[in-house]
Short mmCIF file of N, CA and C in Angstrom, two decimals:
data_model
loop_
_atom_site.label_atom_id
_atom_site.label_comp_id
_atom_site.label_asym_id
_atom_site.label_seq_id
_atom_site.Cartn_x
_atom_site.Cartn_y
_atom_site.Cartn_z
N LYS A 1 -127.90 -96.77 -81.68
CA LYS A 1 -128.78 -95.61 -81.77
C LYS A 1 -128.32 -94.67 -82.88
N TYR A 2 -127.05 -94.40 -82.97
CA TYR A 2 -126.55 -93.45 -83.96
C TYR A 2 -126.17 -94.12 -85.28
N LYS A 3 -126.05 -95.42 -85.25
CA LYS A 3 -125.66 -96.19 -86.44
C LYS A 3 -124.48 -95.54 -87.15
N THR A 4 -123.45 -95.28 -86.34
CA THR A 4 -122.25 -94.62 -86.82
C THR A 4 -121.02 -95.41 -86.37
N ALA A 5 -120.12 -95.62 -87.29
CA ALA A 5 -118.84 -96.26 -86.97
C ALA A 5 -117.78 -95.18 -86.98
N ILE A 6 -116.99 -95.14 -85.92
CA ILE A 6 -115.90 -94.17 -85.83
C ILE A 6 -114.59 -94.95 -85.84
N PHE A 7 -113.79 -94.70 -86.86
CA PHE A 7 -112.50 -95.35 -86.98
C PHE A 7 -111.42 -94.35 -86.58
N VAL A 8 -110.54 -94.76 -85.69
CA VAL A 8 -109.38 -93.95 -85.33
C VAL A 8 -108.17 -94.65 -85.92
N HIS A 9 -107.61 -94.01 -86.95
CA HIS A 9 -106.49 -94.59 -87.68
C HIS A 9 -105.16 -94.04 -87.19
N GLY A 10 -104.20 -94.94 -87.03
CA GLY A 10 -102.84 -94.51 -86.75
C GLY A 10 -102.27 -93.85 -88.00
N CYS A 11 -101.68 -92.71 -87.86
CA CYS A 11 -101.16 -91.96 -89.01
C CYS A 11 -100.14 -92.77 -89.81
N PHE A 12 -99.26 -93.47 -89.11
CA PHE A 12 -98.28 -94.28 -89.81
C PHE A 12 -98.94 -95.46 -90.52
N TRP A 13 -99.72 -96.23 -89.79
CA TRP A 13 -100.27 -97.48 -90.33
C TRP A 13 -101.28 -97.27 -91.45
N HIS A 14 -101.87 -96.09 -91.50
CA HIS A 14 -102.90 -95.84 -92.51
C HIS A 14 -102.50 -94.75 -93.49
N GLY A 15 -101.21 -94.41 -93.52
CA GLY A 15 -100.67 -93.54 -94.55
C GLY A 15 -101.28 -92.16 -94.61
N HIS A 16 -101.30 -91.46 -93.47
CA HIS A 16 -101.88 -90.12 -93.43
C HIS A 16 -100.99 -89.14 -94.19
N LYS A 17 -101.37 -88.87 -95.41
CA LYS A 17 -100.59 -88.04 -96.32
C LYS A 17 -100.37 -86.63 -95.74
N GLY A 18 -99.12 -86.19 -95.78
CA GLY A 18 -98.78 -84.86 -95.31
C GLY A 18 -98.60 -84.75 -93.80
N CYS A 19 -98.75 -85.85 -93.10
CA CYS A 19 -98.65 -85.85 -91.64
C CYS A 19 -97.21 -86.15 -91.22
N LYS A 20 -96.75 -85.46 -90.19
CA LYS A 20 -95.38 -85.68 -89.71
C LYS A 20 -95.19 -87.06 -89.09
N TYR A 21 -96.28 -87.72 -88.72
CA TYR A 21 -96.19 -89.04 -88.12
C TYR A 21 -96.17 -90.16 -89.17
N PHE A 22 -96.34 -89.79 -90.43
CA PHE A 22 -96.30 -90.78 -91.50
C PHE A 22 -95.02 -90.63 -92.30
N VAL A 23 -94.07 -91.48 -92.00
CA VAL A 23 -92.79 -91.50 -92.71
C VAL A 23 -92.49 -92.95 -93.04
N ILE A 24 -92.26 -93.22 -94.32
CA ILE A 24 -91.92 -94.58 -94.74
C ILE A 24 -90.52 -94.91 -94.20
N PRO A 25 -90.38 -96.04 -93.51
CA PRO A 25 -89.06 -96.43 -93.02
C PRO A 25 -88.05 -96.57 -94.16
N LYS A 26 -86.80 -96.39 -93.85
CA LYS A 26 -85.75 -96.45 -94.86
C LYS A 26 -85.40 -97.88 -95.25
N THR A 27 -85.70 -98.83 -94.38
CA THR A 27 -85.43 -100.22 -94.71
C THR A 27 -86.73 -100.91 -95.11
N ARG A 28 -86.63 -101.84 -96.03
CA ARG A 28 -87.79 -102.59 -96.52
C ARG A 28 -88.90 -101.66 -97.01
N ARG A 29 -88.49 -100.61 -97.70
CA ARG A 29 -89.44 -99.57 -98.13
C ARG A 29 -90.63 -100.14 -98.90
N GLN A 30 -90.35 -101.00 -99.88
CA GLN A 30 -91.44 -101.51 -100.70
C GLN A 30 -92.41 -102.35 -99.89
N TRP A 31 -91.90 -103.12 -98.93
CA TRP A 31 -92.77 -103.91 -98.07
C TRP A 31 -93.71 -102.99 -97.29
N TRP A 32 -93.15 -101.92 -96.71
CA TRP A 32 -93.97 -100.98 -95.94
C TRP A 32 -94.98 -100.27 -96.83
N ILE A 33 -94.56 -99.87 -98.01
CA ILE A 33 -95.49 -99.20 -98.93
C ILE A 33 -96.65 -100.14 -99.26
N ASN A 34 -96.35 -101.39 -99.56
CA ASN A 34 -97.41 -102.36 -99.85
C ASN A 34 -98.33 -102.56 -98.65
N LYS A 35 -97.74 -102.68 -97.46
CA LYS A 35 -98.51 -102.88 -96.23
C LYS A 35 -99.46 -101.71 -95.98
N ILE A 36 -98.95 -100.50 -96.08
CA ILE A 36 -99.76 -99.31 -95.81
C ILE A 36 -100.83 -99.14 -96.88
N ASN A 37 -100.48 -99.38 -98.13
CA ASN A 37 -101.48 -99.30 -99.20
C ASN A 37 -102.59 -100.32 -99.01
N ARG A 38 -102.24 -101.50 -98.54
CA ARG A 38 -103.27 -102.52 -98.27
C ARG A 38 -104.16 -102.08 -97.11
N ASN A 39 -103.59 -101.48 -96.08
CA ASN A 39 -104.41 -100.96 -94.98
C ASN A 39 -105.40 -99.93 -95.49
N LYS A 40 -104.93 -99.03 -96.36
CA LYS A 40 -105.81 -98.00 -96.92
C LYS A 40 -106.90 -98.62 -97.78
N GLU A 41 -106.55 -99.65 -98.52
CA GLU A 41 -107.54 -100.35 -99.34
C GLU A 41 -108.61 -100.99 -98.46
N LEU A 42 -108.18 -101.64 -97.38
CA LEU A 42 -109.14 -102.25 -96.45
C LEU A 42 -110.01 -101.20 -95.77
N ASP A 43 -109.42 -100.04 -95.45
CA ASP A 43 -110.21 -98.94 -94.87
C ASP A 43 -111.35 -98.57 -95.81
N SER A 44 -111.02 -98.45 -97.08
CA SER A 44 -112.01 -98.06 -98.08
C SER A 44 -113.10 -99.12 -98.23
N ILE A 45 -112.69 -100.37 -98.28
CA ILE A 45 -113.66 -101.48 -98.39
C ILE A 45 -114.58 -101.50 -97.18
N ASN A 46 -114.01 -101.38 -95.99
CA ASN A 46 -114.81 -101.41 -94.77
C ASN A 46 -115.79 -100.25 -94.71
N ALA A 47 -115.34 -99.06 -95.07
CA ALA A 47 -116.22 -97.90 -95.07
C ALA A 47 -117.35 -98.07 -96.08
N SER A 48 -117.03 -98.53 -97.26
CA SER A 48 -118.05 -98.75 -98.30
C SER A 48 -119.08 -99.79 -97.86
N THR A 49 -118.60 -100.86 -97.25
CA THR A 49 -119.51 -101.91 -96.78
C THR A 49 -120.46 -101.37 -95.73
N LEU A 50 -119.92 -100.64 -94.78
CA LEU A 50 -120.78 -100.07 -93.73
C LEU A 50 -121.78 -99.07 -94.30
N LYS A 51 -121.33 -98.22 -95.21
CA LYS A 51 -122.24 -97.25 -95.82
C LYS A 51 -123.36 -97.95 -96.58
N ALA A 52 -123.04 -99.03 -97.27
CA ALA A 52 -124.05 -99.79 -97.99
C ALA A 52 -125.09 -100.40 -97.05
N LEU A 53 -124.70 -100.64 -95.80
CA LEU A 53 -125.60 -101.17 -94.79
C LEU A 53 -126.35 -100.07 -94.05
N GLY A 54 -126.15 -98.83 -94.48
CA GLY A 54 -126.87 -97.70 -93.87
C GLY A 54 -126.17 -97.03 -92.71
N TRP A 55 -124.91 -97.32 -92.51
CA TRP A 55 -124.15 -96.71 -91.43
C TRP A 55 -123.44 -95.46 -91.91
N ARG A 56 -123.25 -94.53 -91.00
CA ARG A 56 -122.37 -93.38 -91.26
C ARG A 56 -120.98 -93.78 -90.80
N VAL A 57 -119.98 -93.29 -91.50
CA VAL A 57 -118.60 -93.61 -91.16
C VAL A 57 -117.84 -92.31 -90.93
N ILE A 58 -117.19 -92.25 -89.79
CA ILE A 58 -116.33 -91.12 -89.45
C ILE A 58 -114.93 -91.68 -89.23
N SER A 59 -113.97 -91.14 -89.96
CA SER A 59 -112.58 -91.56 -89.79
C SER A 59 -111.78 -90.41 -89.22
N VAL A 60 -110.98 -90.73 -88.23
CA VAL A 60 -110.15 -89.74 -87.56
C VAL A 60 -108.72 -90.28 -87.50
N PHE A 61 -107.75 -89.44 -87.83
CA PHE A 61 -106.36 -89.84 -87.69
C PHE A 61 -105.86 -89.46 -86.31
N GLU A 62 -104.93 -90.25 -85.81
CA GLU A 62 -104.43 -90.07 -84.44
C GLU A 62 -103.89 -88.67 -84.19
N CYS A 63 -103.29 -88.04 -85.19
CA CYS A 63 -102.71 -86.71 -84.99
C CYS A 63 -103.79 -85.67 -84.67
N LYS A 64 -105.02 -85.94 -85.07
CA LYS A 64 -106.12 -85.02 -84.79
C LYS A 64 -106.63 -85.16 -83.36
N LEU A 65 -106.09 -86.13 -82.63
CA LEU A 65 -106.48 -86.32 -81.24
C LEU A 65 -105.37 -85.91 -80.27
N LYS A 66 -104.33 -85.32 -80.80
CA LYS A 66 -103.24 -84.81 -79.97
C LYS A 66 -103.70 -83.53 -79.28
N PRO A 67 -103.10 -83.22 -78.12
CA PRO A 67 -103.47 -81.97 -77.43
C PRO A 67 -103.34 -80.78 -78.39
N GLY A 68 -104.28 -79.89 -78.31
CA GLY A 68 -104.29 -78.73 -79.20
C GLY A 68 -105.23 -78.91 -80.37
N LYS A 69 -105.48 -80.15 -80.77
CA LYS A 69 -106.41 -80.43 -81.87
C LYS A 69 -107.58 -81.29 -81.42
N ARG A 70 -107.42 -81.92 -80.26
CA ARG A 70 -108.41 -82.87 -79.76
C ARG A 70 -109.80 -82.26 -79.61
N ASP A 71 -109.90 -81.11 -78.97
CA ASP A 71 -111.22 -80.51 -78.72
C ASP A 71 -111.95 -80.22 -80.03
N LYS A 72 -111.24 -79.66 -80.98
CA LYS A 72 -111.87 -79.35 -82.27
C LYS A 72 -112.36 -80.64 -82.95
N THR A 73 -111.54 -81.68 -82.90
CA THR A 73 -111.91 -82.95 -83.51
C THR A 73 -113.12 -83.57 -82.82
N LEU A 74 -113.12 -83.57 -81.50
CA LEU A 74 -114.24 -84.15 -80.76
C LEU A 74 -115.52 -83.35 -80.98
N ASN A 75 -115.41 -82.05 -81.08
CA ASN A 75 -116.59 -81.22 -81.38
C ASN A 75 -117.13 -81.53 -82.77
N HIS A 76 -116.22 -81.75 -83.71
CA HIS A 76 -116.64 -82.11 -85.07
C HIS A 76 -117.38 -83.45 -85.07
N ILE A 77 -116.84 -84.42 -84.33
CA ILE A 77 -117.51 -85.73 -84.24
C ILE A 77 -118.89 -85.58 -83.59
N ALA A 78 -118.96 -84.81 -82.53
CA ALA A 78 -120.25 -84.61 -81.84
C ALA A 78 -121.26 -83.96 -82.78
N ALA A 79 -120.80 -83.00 -83.58
CA ALA A 79 -121.70 -82.34 -84.54
C ALA A 79 -122.19 -83.33 -85.59
N ARG A 80 -121.30 -84.18 -86.05
CA ARG A 80 -121.69 -85.19 -87.05
C ARG A 80 -122.71 -86.17 -86.45
N LEU A 81 -122.52 -86.53 -85.18
CA LEU A 81 -123.47 -87.44 -84.54
C LEU A 81 -124.84 -86.79 -84.35
N ALA A 82 -124.86 -85.47 -84.17
CA ALA A 82 -126.11 -84.75 -83.97
C ALA A 82 -126.89 -84.53 -85.26
N GLU A 83 -126.25 -84.75 -86.41
CA GLU A 83 -126.93 -84.54 -87.70
C GLU A 83 -128.08 -85.49 -87.88
#
């Protein structure tokens, strides 16, 4: 009905810049950097593909669903769905 995809990304796995939950491990740093960059690349490809098919895409990072921020985030999503 809403033709909307909502992605909830883990802050670590999807490289949420500036987030306290995104810290590159001290071991195998380059491997992790490559892994996270590939996840971000796939996020972009998936969003572009869905948009090309006429879907709206909403991405939310896990830190925005923590207590204290959850209500604001869910209200924002509800407003986007109502558009």
